[in-house]
Short mmCIF file of C-alpha atoms in Angstrom, two decimals:
data_model
loop_
_atom_site.label_atom_id
_atom_site.label_comp_id
_atom_site.label_asym_id
_atom_site.label_seq_id
_atom_site.Cartn_x
_atom_site.Cartn_y
_atom_site.Cartn_z
CA MET S 23 13.02 -27.79 18.41
CA ASN S 24 15.54 -27.26 15.60
CA GLN S 25 14.88 -26.98 11.87
CA ARG S 26 15.39 -30.67 11.10
CA GLN S 27 13.16 -31.78 13.98
CA ILE S 28 10.37 -29.56 12.61
CA ALA S 29 10.88 -30.97 9.11
CA LEU S 30 10.80 -34.54 10.48
CA GLN S 31 7.56 -33.83 12.31
CA ILE S 32 5.93 -32.36 9.18
CA LEU S 33 7.10 -35.24 6.98
CA ASN S 34 5.87 -37.88 9.41
CA LYS S 35 2.41 -36.33 9.63
CA THR S 36 2.26 -35.81 5.85
CA ILE S 37 3.25 -39.30 4.74
CA LYS S 38 2.16 -41.49 7.64
CA ASP S 39 -0.93 -39.61 8.81
CA GLU S 40 -1.85 -38.23 5.34
CA SER S 41 -1.99 -34.63 6.50
CA TYR S 42 -1.34 -31.82 4.00
CA SER S 43 2.20 -30.48 4.13
CA ASN S 44 1.30 -26.91 3.15
CA LEU S 45 -1.12 -26.58 6.07
CA LEU S 46 1.38 -28.13 8.49
CA MET S 47 4.19 -25.88 7.29
CA ARG S 48 2.06 -22.76 7.52
CA LYS S 49 1.42 -23.57 11.18
CA GLU S 50 4.93 -24.68 12.10
CA LEU S 51 6.85 -21.98 10.22
CA GLU S 52 5.13 -19.30 12.27
CA LYS S 53 7.06 -20.65 15.26
CA VAL S 54 10.55 -20.19 13.78
CA PRO S 55 12.59 -17.14 12.70
CA PRO S 56 12.12 -16.16 9.03
CA ILE S 57 15.74 -17.05 8.26
CA GLN S 58 15.01 -20.74 8.98
CA ARG S 59 11.80 -21.07 6.95
CA ALA S 60 13.31 -21.55 3.50
CA PHE S 61 15.50 -24.44 4.67
CA ILE S 62 12.58 -26.26 6.30
CA THR S 63 10.37 -25.73 3.24
CA ASN S 64 13.06 -26.95 0.82
CA LEU S 65 13.87 -29.97 2.97
CA VAL S 66 10.25 -31.05 3.39
CA ASN S 67 9.29 -30.57 -0.26
CA GLY S 68 12.52 -32.12 -1.46
CA VAL S 69 12.07 -35.30 0.58
CA LEU S 70 8.41 -35.57 -0.50
CA ARG S 71 9.39 -35.14 -4.15
CA LYS S 72 12.30 -37.64 -4.01
CA PHE S 73 10.96 -40.02 -1.35
CA GLU S 74 10.86 -43.21 -3.43
CA ILE S 75 14.41 -42.92 -4.79
CA LEU S 76 15.74 -41.89 -1.38
CA ARG S 77 14.12 -44.90 0.27
CA PHE S 78 15.53 -47.11 -2.48
CA GLN S 79 19.04 -46.23 -1.28
CA PHE S 80 18.57 -48.25 1.93
CA ILE S 81 15.62 -50.55 1.17
CA ASP S 82 17.84 -53.67 1.31
CA ASP S 83 19.15 -52.73 4.75
CA ILE S 84 15.83 -52.44 6.62
CA ASN S 85 13.08 -54.81 7.64
CA ASP S 86 9.52 -54.67 8.92
CA LYS S 87 10.79 -53.73 12.37
CA THR S 88 12.59 -50.61 11.14
CA SER S 89 10.40 -47.74 12.32
CA PHE S 90 9.05 -45.25 9.83
CA LYS S 91 10.69 -42.48 11.85
CA LEU S 92 14.14 -43.98 11.22
CA GLN S 93 13.37 -44.38 7.53
CA LEU S 94 12.39 -40.70 7.35
CA ILE S 95 15.55 -39.66 9.16
CA LEU S 96 17.61 -41.56 6.60
CA CYS S 97 15.65 -40.04 3.70
CA MET S 98 16.22 -36.54 5.07
CA ALA S 99 19.91 -37.15 5.63
CA LEU S 100 20.40 -38.57 2.17
CA TYR S 101 18.48 -35.70 0.60
CA GLU S 102 20.83 -33.23 2.26
CA ARG S 103 23.85 -35.28 1.21
CA PHE S 104 22.94 -36.00 -2.41
CA TYR S 105 20.70 -33.05 -3.37
CA LEU S 106 21.74 -30.19 -1.11
CA PHE S 107 25.42 -31.29 -1.06
CA GLU S 108 25.79 -30.84 2.67
CA LYS S 109 29.08 -32.02 4.20
CA ASP S 110 29.08 -35.62 5.41
CA TYR S 111 30.10 -34.80 8.98
CA VAL S 112 27.25 -32.27 9.28
CA VAL S 113 24.72 -34.78 7.94
CA ASN S 114 25.97 -37.53 10.26
CA ASN S 115 26.01 -35.37 13.38
CA GLU S 116 22.67 -33.66 12.81
CA TYR S 117 20.67 -36.77 11.96
CA VAL S 118 22.14 -39.02 14.63
CA GLU S 119 20.97 -36.36 17.10
CA LEU S 120 17.39 -36.72 15.81
CA CYS S 121 17.32 -40.33 17.03
CA GLY S 122 15.69 -41.21 20.30
CA ASN S 123 17.83 -43.91 21.90
CA LYS S 124 21.24 -45.53 21.71
CA PHE S 125 20.16 -48.27 19.29
CA GLU S 126 18.59 -45.77 16.87
CA LYS S 127 21.66 -43.54 17.00
CA SER S 128 23.94 -46.49 16.32
CA PHE S 129 21.79 -47.72 13.42
CA VAL S 130 21.55 -44.34 11.68
CA ASN S 131 25.23 -43.63 12.22
CA ALA S 132 26.20 -46.96 10.66
CA MET S 133 23.84 -46.48 7.72
CA LEU S 134 25.09 -42.97 6.97
CA HIS S 135 28.68 -44.17 6.96
CA LYS S 136 27.67 -46.91 4.54
CA LEU S 137 25.43 -44.90 2.17
CA THR S 138 27.96 -42.53 0.67
CA VAL S 139 27.33 -43.26 -3.03
CA PHE S 140 24.00 -42.60 -4.73
CA LYS S 141 22.54 -45.74 -6.32
CA ASN S 142 20.66 -45.32 -9.58
CA THR S 143 17.97 -47.81 -10.54
CA ASN S 144 16.04 -49.07 -13.55
CA ILE S 145 12.99 -49.71 -11.41
CA ALA S 146 10.81 -47.09 -13.06
CA TYR S 147 8.53 -46.07 -10.20
CA ALA S 148 11.50 -45.61 -7.85
CA LYS S 149 13.56 -43.80 -10.49
CA TYR S 150 10.74 -41.34 -11.12
CA CYS S 151 9.72 -41.09 -7.46
CA LEU S 152 6.12 -42.28 -7.60
CA PRO S 153 4.12 -44.96 -5.81
CA GLU S 154 4.17 -48.06 -7.99
CA TRP S 155 0.41 -48.09 -8.63
CA LEU S 156 0.49 -44.46 -9.76
CA TYR S 157 3.38 -45.01 -12.14
CA ASN S 158 1.54 -48.00 -13.61
CA LEU S 159 -1.63 -45.93 -14.05
CA LEU S 160 0.13 -43.20 -16.01
CA SER S 161 2.19 -45.62 -18.09
CA SER S 162 -1.00 -47.42 -19.13
CA GLN S 163 -2.62 -44.20 -20.36
CA TYR S 164 0.19 -42.31 -22.12
CA ASP S 165 2.78 -43.12 -24.74
CA GLU S 166 6.39 -43.31 -23.60
CA GLN S 167 7.39 -39.85 -24.82
CA THR S 168 4.47 -38.15 -23.08
CA LEU S 169 4.98 -40.23 -19.94
CA ILE S 170 8.63 -39.20 -19.63
CA LYS S 171 7.62 -35.57 -20.08
CA ILE S 172 5.06 -35.86 -17.26
CA LEU S 173 7.52 -37.60 -14.94
CA ASN S 174 10.18 -34.95 -15.55
CA ILE S 175 7.67 -32.18 -14.82
CA TYR S 176 6.93 -33.88 -11.50
CA GLN S 177 10.60 -33.62 -10.55
CA ASN S 178 10.97 -29.92 -11.30
CA VAL S 179 10.39 -27.25 -8.68
CA PRO S 180 7.75 -25.06 -10.34
CA LYS S 181 7.92 -21.30 -10.55
CA VAL S 182 5.43 -19.05 -8.83
CA TYR S 183 3.32 -17.17 -11.38
CA TYR S 184 1.22 -14.06 -10.84
CA ARG S 185 -1.76 -12.74 -12.77
CA ILE S 186 -2.21 -9.00 -13.13
CA ASN S 187 -5.52 -7.53 -11.90
CA LYS S 188 -6.60 -5.44 -14.87
CA ASN S 189 -9.43 -4.07 -12.76
CA LYS S 190 -6.85 -2.06 -10.80
CA CYS S 191 -3.67 -1.58 -12.80
CA THR S 192 -1.48 -2.12 -15.85
CA PHE S 193 2.05 -3.49 -16.00
CA GLU S 194 3.28 0.10 -15.91
CA ASP S 195 2.03 0.28 -12.31
CA LEU S 196 4.24 -2.70 -11.41
CA LYS S 197 7.49 -1.25 -12.76
CA SER S 198 8.90 -0.91 -9.24
CA LEU S 199 8.94 -4.71 -8.95
CA ASP S 200 11.61 -7.05 -10.28
CA ILE S 201 9.39 -9.08 -12.62
CA GLU S 202 9.50 -10.95 -15.93
CA ILE S 203 6.38 -10.37 -18.04
CA LEU S 204 5.40 -13.57 -19.88
CA ASN S 205 2.24 -12.48 -21.69
CA GLU S 206 -0.55 -9.93 -21.40
CA ASP S 207 -1.79 -11.53 -18.17
CA ILE S 208 1.02 -13.40 -16.43
CA PHE S 209 4.39 -12.55 -14.93
CA THR S 210 6.88 -14.18 -12.62
CA SER S 211 9.67 -13.05 -10.33
CA GLU S 212 12.78 -14.44 -8.68
CA THR S 213 11.72 -12.74 -5.46
CA ASN S 214 8.73 -13.38 -3.21
CA LEU S 215 6.15 -10.70 -4.01
CA LEU S 216 3.57 -11.71 -1.38
CA HIS S 217 4.92 -9.23 1.14
CA THR S 218 4.77 -6.24 -1.19
CA SER S 219 2.20 -3.49 -0.76
CA LEU S 220 1.09 -3.96 -4.37
CA TYR S 221 0.11 -7.57 -3.70
CA LYS S 222 -1.59 -6.67 -0.45
CA ASN S 223 -3.58 -3.99 -2.27
CA GLY S 224 -4.83 -6.45 -4.89
CA TYR S 225 -2.81 -5.37 -7.93
CA PHE S 226 -2.10 -9.03 -8.74
CA TYR S 227 -2.74 -12.51 -7.43
CA ILE S 228 -1.11 -15.93 -7.62
CA GLN S 229 -2.24 -18.12 -10.49
CA ASP S 230 -0.60 -20.91 -12.45
CA PHE S 231 0.54 -19.98 -15.96
CA ASN S 232 -1.49 -22.69 -17.69
CA SER S 233 -4.56 -22.32 -15.50
CA ALA S 234 -4.77 -18.62 -16.30
CA SER S 235 -5.47 -19.36 -19.96
CA LEU S 236 -8.55 -21.47 -19.31
CA TYR S 237 -11.08 -18.62 -19.37
CA THR S 238 -10.22 -17.81 -23.00
CA HIS S 239 -12.05 -20.99 -24.10
CA LEU S 240 -15.36 -19.69 -22.75
CA ASP S 241 -15.71 -17.23 -25.66
CA LEU S 242 -16.99 -14.56 -23.29
CA ASN S 243 -18.76 -11.36 -24.23
CA LYS S 244 -19.67 -8.68 -21.72
CA ASN S 245 -23.38 -9.52 -21.59
CA ASN S 246 -22.93 -13.21 -20.75
CA THR S 247 -24.16 -14.72 -17.51
CA LEU S 248 -21.71 -17.13 -15.89
CA LEU S 249 -21.96 -19.87 -13.28
CA ASP S 250 -18.73 -21.13 -11.70
CA ILE S 251 -19.86 -24.36 -10.04
CA CYS S 252 -16.74 -25.25 -8.02
CA SER S 253 -15.34 -21.78 -7.73
CA ALA S 254 -12.89 -21.69 -4.81
CA PRO S 255 -10.33 -20.18 -4.60
CA GLY S 256 -11.86 -18.03 -7.35
CA SER S 257 -8.95 -17.19 -9.63
CA LYS S 258 -10.58 -18.58 -12.79
CA LEU S 259 -13.70 -16.53 -12.05
CA PHE S 260 -11.58 -13.42 -11.50
CA ASN S 261 -10.01 -13.96 -14.94
CA CYS S 262 -13.50 -13.78 -16.46
CA LEU S 263 -14.15 -10.45 -14.75
CA ASP S 264 -11.78 -8.77 -17.18
CA ILE S 265 -14.78 -9.06 -19.52
CA LEU S 266 -17.92 -9.77 -17.50
CA ASN S 267 -19.95 -7.66 -15.10
CA PRO S 268 -19.62 -9.21 -11.61
CA SER S 269 -23.38 -8.98 -11.11
CA ASN S 270 -23.80 -11.44 -14.00
CA CYS S 271 -21.55 -13.99 -12.30
CA TYR S 272 -22.42 -16.69 -9.75
CA ALA S 273 -19.69 -18.28 -7.64
CA ASN S 274 -20.63 -21.53 -5.94
CA ASP S 275 -18.70 -23.81 -3.63
CA LEU S 276 -19.68 -26.74 -1.45
CA TYR S 277 -17.86 -25.45 1.64
CA GLU S 278 -18.85 -22.26 3.40
CA HIS S 279 -15.30 -21.39 4.47
CA ARG S 280 -14.17 -21.63 0.85
CA VAL S 281 -16.95 -19.28 -0.26
CA GLU S 282 -15.66 -16.85 2.36
CA LEU S 283 -12.17 -17.12 0.85
CA ILE S 284 -13.56 -16.15 -2.56
CA LYS S 285 -15.39 -13.19 -1.03
CA LYS S 286 -12.28 -12.01 0.78
CA MET S 287 -10.10 -12.20 -2.33
CA ALA S 288 -12.78 -10.59 -4.53
CA SER S 289 -13.01 -7.69 -2.12
CA LYS S 290 -9.23 -7.29 -2.11
CA LEU S 291 -9.19 -7.27 -5.92
CA GLY S 292 -12.06 -4.79 -6.13
CA PHE S 293 -14.73 -7.07 -7.61
CA GLU S 294 -18.06 -6.12 -6.05
CA GLY S 295 -21.47 -7.55 -6.88
CA ILE S 296 -20.64 -11.24 -7.45
CA ASN S 297 -23.50 -13.57 -6.50
CA TYR S 298 -22.28 -16.16 -3.99
CA LEU S 299 -23.77 -19.62 -3.53
CA ASN S 300 -22.99 -22.33 -0.98
CA TYR S 301 -24.47 -25.59 -2.30
CA ASP S 302 -23.50 -29.05 -3.39
CA GLY S 303 -22.99 -28.47 -7.11
CA THR S 304 -25.02 -31.55 -7.97
CA ASN S 305 -28.05 -29.94 -6.29
CA LEU S 306 -27.89 -26.56 -8.04
CA PRO S 307 -30.70 -27.32 -10.54
CA ASN S 308 -33.02 -27.71 -7.55
CA VAL S 309 -32.16 -24.32 -6.01
CA LEU S 310 -31.60 -22.08 -9.04
CA ASN S 311 -34.44 -20.86 -11.23
CA ASN S 312 -32.26 -19.16 -13.82
CA LYS S 313 -30.06 -20.61 -16.56
CA PHE S 314 -26.70 -19.37 -17.79
CA ASP S 315 -24.91 -18.53 -21.03
CA ARG S 316 -21.60 -19.91 -19.78
CA ILE S 317 -20.79 -22.51 -17.13
CA LEU S 318 -17.34 -23.23 -15.78
CA LEU S 319 -16.95 -26.61 -14.10
CA ASP S 320 -13.45 -26.92 -12.70
CA ALA S 321 -14.24 -30.28 -11.17
CA PRO S 322 -12.81 -31.87 -8.04
CA CYS S 323 -10.22 -34.38 -9.21
CA SER S 324 -7.26 -36.52 -8.23
CA GLY S 325 -4.80 -33.69 -8.89
CA LEU S 326 -2.26 -35.71 -10.85
CA GLY S 327 -1.39 -32.62 -12.86
CA VAL S 328 -0.06 -30.67 -9.88
CA ILE S 329 2.20 -33.22 -8.17
CA GLY S 330 5.19 -31.11 -9.20
CA ARG S 331 3.81 -28.25 -7.13
CA LYS S 332 2.20 -30.39 -4.42
CA PRO S 333 4.38 -33.50 -4.01
CA ASP S 334 2.43 -34.62 -0.92
CA LEU S 335 -0.55 -35.44 -3.17
CA LYS S 336 1.05 -38.72 -4.22
CA PHE S 337 0.72 -39.90 -0.62
CA HIS S 338 -2.94 -38.89 -0.32
CA ILE S 339 -4.32 -40.30 -3.57
CA LYS S 340 -5.49 -43.90 -3.36
CA PRO S 341 -6.65 -46.11 -6.25
CA ASN S 342 -10.14 -46.56 -4.78
CA SER S 343 -10.63 -42.79 -4.40
CA LEU S 344 -10.44 -42.32 -8.17
CA ASP S 345 -13.75 -44.12 -8.72
CA GLU S 346 -15.46 -41.95 -6.11
CA LEU S 347 -14.22 -38.81 -7.84
CA GLN S 348 -15.47 -39.99 -11.21
CA ASN S 349 -18.98 -40.43 -9.82
CA ILE S 350 -18.88 -36.86 -8.48
CA GLN S 351 -17.58 -35.49 -11.80
CA PHE S 352 -20.28 -37.23 -13.82
CA ASN S 353 -23.02 -35.97 -11.49
CA LEU S 354 -21.66 -32.41 -11.68
CA LEU S 355 -21.63 -32.54 -15.47
CA ASN S 356 -25.27 -33.61 -15.49
CA SER S 357 -26.10 -30.82 -13.07
CA ALA S 358 -24.38 -28.27 -15.34
CA LYS S 359 -26.25 -29.65 -18.35
CA ASP S 360 -29.59 -28.63 -16.86
CA LEU S 361 -28.43 -25.11 -16.02
CA LEU S 362 -27.10 -24.06 -19.43
CA ASN S 363 -29.01 -22.03 -22.02
CA LYS S 364 -29.32 -23.27 -25.59
CA ASP S 365 -26.19 -22.31 -27.57
CA GLY S 366 -24.40 -21.88 -24.25
CA ILE S 367 -20.89 -23.16 -23.52
CA LEU S 368 -19.95 -25.56 -20.76
CA LEU S 369 -16.23 -25.63 -20.01
CA TYR S 370 -15.13 -28.70 -18.06
CA SER S 371 -11.63 -28.80 -16.60
CA THR S 372 -9.50 -30.78 -14.17
CA CYS S 373 -5.94 -30.55 -12.92
CA THR S 374 -5.42 -34.30 -13.28
CA LEU S 375 -3.81 -36.53 -15.89
CA ASN S 376 -6.03 -39.54 -15.23
CA ARG S 377 -7.85 -39.98 -18.52
CA LYS S 378 -10.84 -41.62 -16.81
CA GLU S 379 -11.50 -38.21 -15.24
CA ASN S 380 -10.77 -36.33 -18.46
CA ASP S 381 -11.49 -37.30 -22.06
CA ARG S 382 -13.08 -40.60 -21.09
CA MET S 383 -15.36 -38.81 -18.65
CA ILE S 384 -16.46 -36.44 -21.42
CA ARG S 385 -17.16 -39.36 -23.77
CA LYS S 386 -19.30 -40.95 -21.06
CA PHE S 387 -21.19 -37.68 -20.57
CA LEU S 388 -21.76 -37.14 -24.30
CA SER S 389 -23.11 -40.66 -24.72
CA SER S 390 -26.15 -39.62 -22.66
CA ALA S 391 -26.21 -35.82 -23.17
CA LEU S 392 -27.32 -35.90 -26.80
CA ASP S 393 -28.03 -32.16 -26.83
CA PHE S 394 -24.31 -31.38 -26.41
CA VAL S 395 -21.44 -31.38 -28.87
CA LEU S 396 -17.71 -31.27 -28.17
CA LEU S 397 -16.08 -28.21 -29.74
CA GLU S 398 -12.57 -28.54 -28.39
CA GLU S 399 -10.48 -30.46 -25.86
CA ASP S 400 -6.84 -30.66 -24.89
CA THR S 401 -4.50 -31.98 -22.22
CA ILE S 402 -1.93 -29.31 -21.41
CA ILE S 403 1.47 -30.79 -20.58
CA ASN S 404 4.36 -28.33 -20.71
CA ASP S 405 7.19 -26.88 -18.64
CA TYR S 406 5.40 -23.61 -17.87
CA GLY S 407 3.05 -24.73 -15.14
CA ASP S 408 0.56 -27.30 -13.92
CA CYS S 409 -0.77 -29.98 -16.24
CA PHE S 410 -4.51 -29.88 -16.84
CA TYR S 411 -7.32 -30.97 -19.13
CA TYR S 412 -10.24 -29.03 -20.56
CA ALA S 413 -13.22 -29.79 -22.76
CA LYS S 414 -15.35 -27.08 -24.40
CA LEU S 415 -18.93 -28.23 -24.93
CA LYS S 416 -21.88 -26.49 -26.61
CA LYS S 417 -25.57 -27.09 -25.93
CA VAL S 418 -27.18 -27.25 -29.35
CA ILE S 419 -30.77 -28.12 -28.49
#
């Protein structure tokens, strides 16, 4: 199986079967030589990111009988032609070979000879490469300037950011690496650092630039107790351990295998003594006797803030799933309310841009939680990293 066949298989399962591309790629890339992995990754992510505008190029030339496989083959070919600038004869030869029978080969060959000029469009959802319902949702919630900023972020390939583990080192210990230091916590690099001995020994870990700033809104002091209700993969908790004693921290997650991931990473980073919990977060008041000074609720959400990094999300999110998530978020907030000490801080965050999960969710919560006040909130939308929302709440009674 060649590189393009592997990419076609991953794309088909991601879009049609709603599998997650990162999990599929992790499995499939193990089967190919390292030299081929970057091409497959770029092709898959590129087609996912540009799918709607690529499909627009031939939408008038297909019908209900045109198989999804053939549509994907055309999208892949056009991505190579218009975005990777591959030679026409290479594109034609390679993608005709992906077809199964004589009719398919003839159809794709004819289409690729026809589609030699990229067609722009004023149809907004196609232009900005989103499902129509999702474009309409965002355009109904944000002004035009903010909307365009969000849509442009979606189209950019994000950088990989790393967060230094101050428990083990300083930036001086990383001087052997080719890195760009961005602030006291975060750095980036043009090279992949995941194979370095320093990464494997826990000197740093991957974390989004914007996400890494969240812990600063908890106003931590070293004697605080902290509950992280939806903790996996644990990076936000690890940020807090620059200040807090691990024995004062509780990391909870609904899924046992995700709790194990937190434990494994904590051990690698040298954080011993964290208290681990494996419960539905909405049930925590029934299983915990103690209350906390600080609670971090990084709630499950629709993920609309990370589509730039995870373009397959736009194929998994459905309009009806948003209501289900909002019920979960509201129940988690009410669970956190009962576990917080007086004068304690509850920090609610999501990596979505759906305002019903963000500021409107907080307004709904505050309408019934009369012992809480909102100290601060913001929706972070910038070119540095993922978009996200946070609300800092204080329990005053």
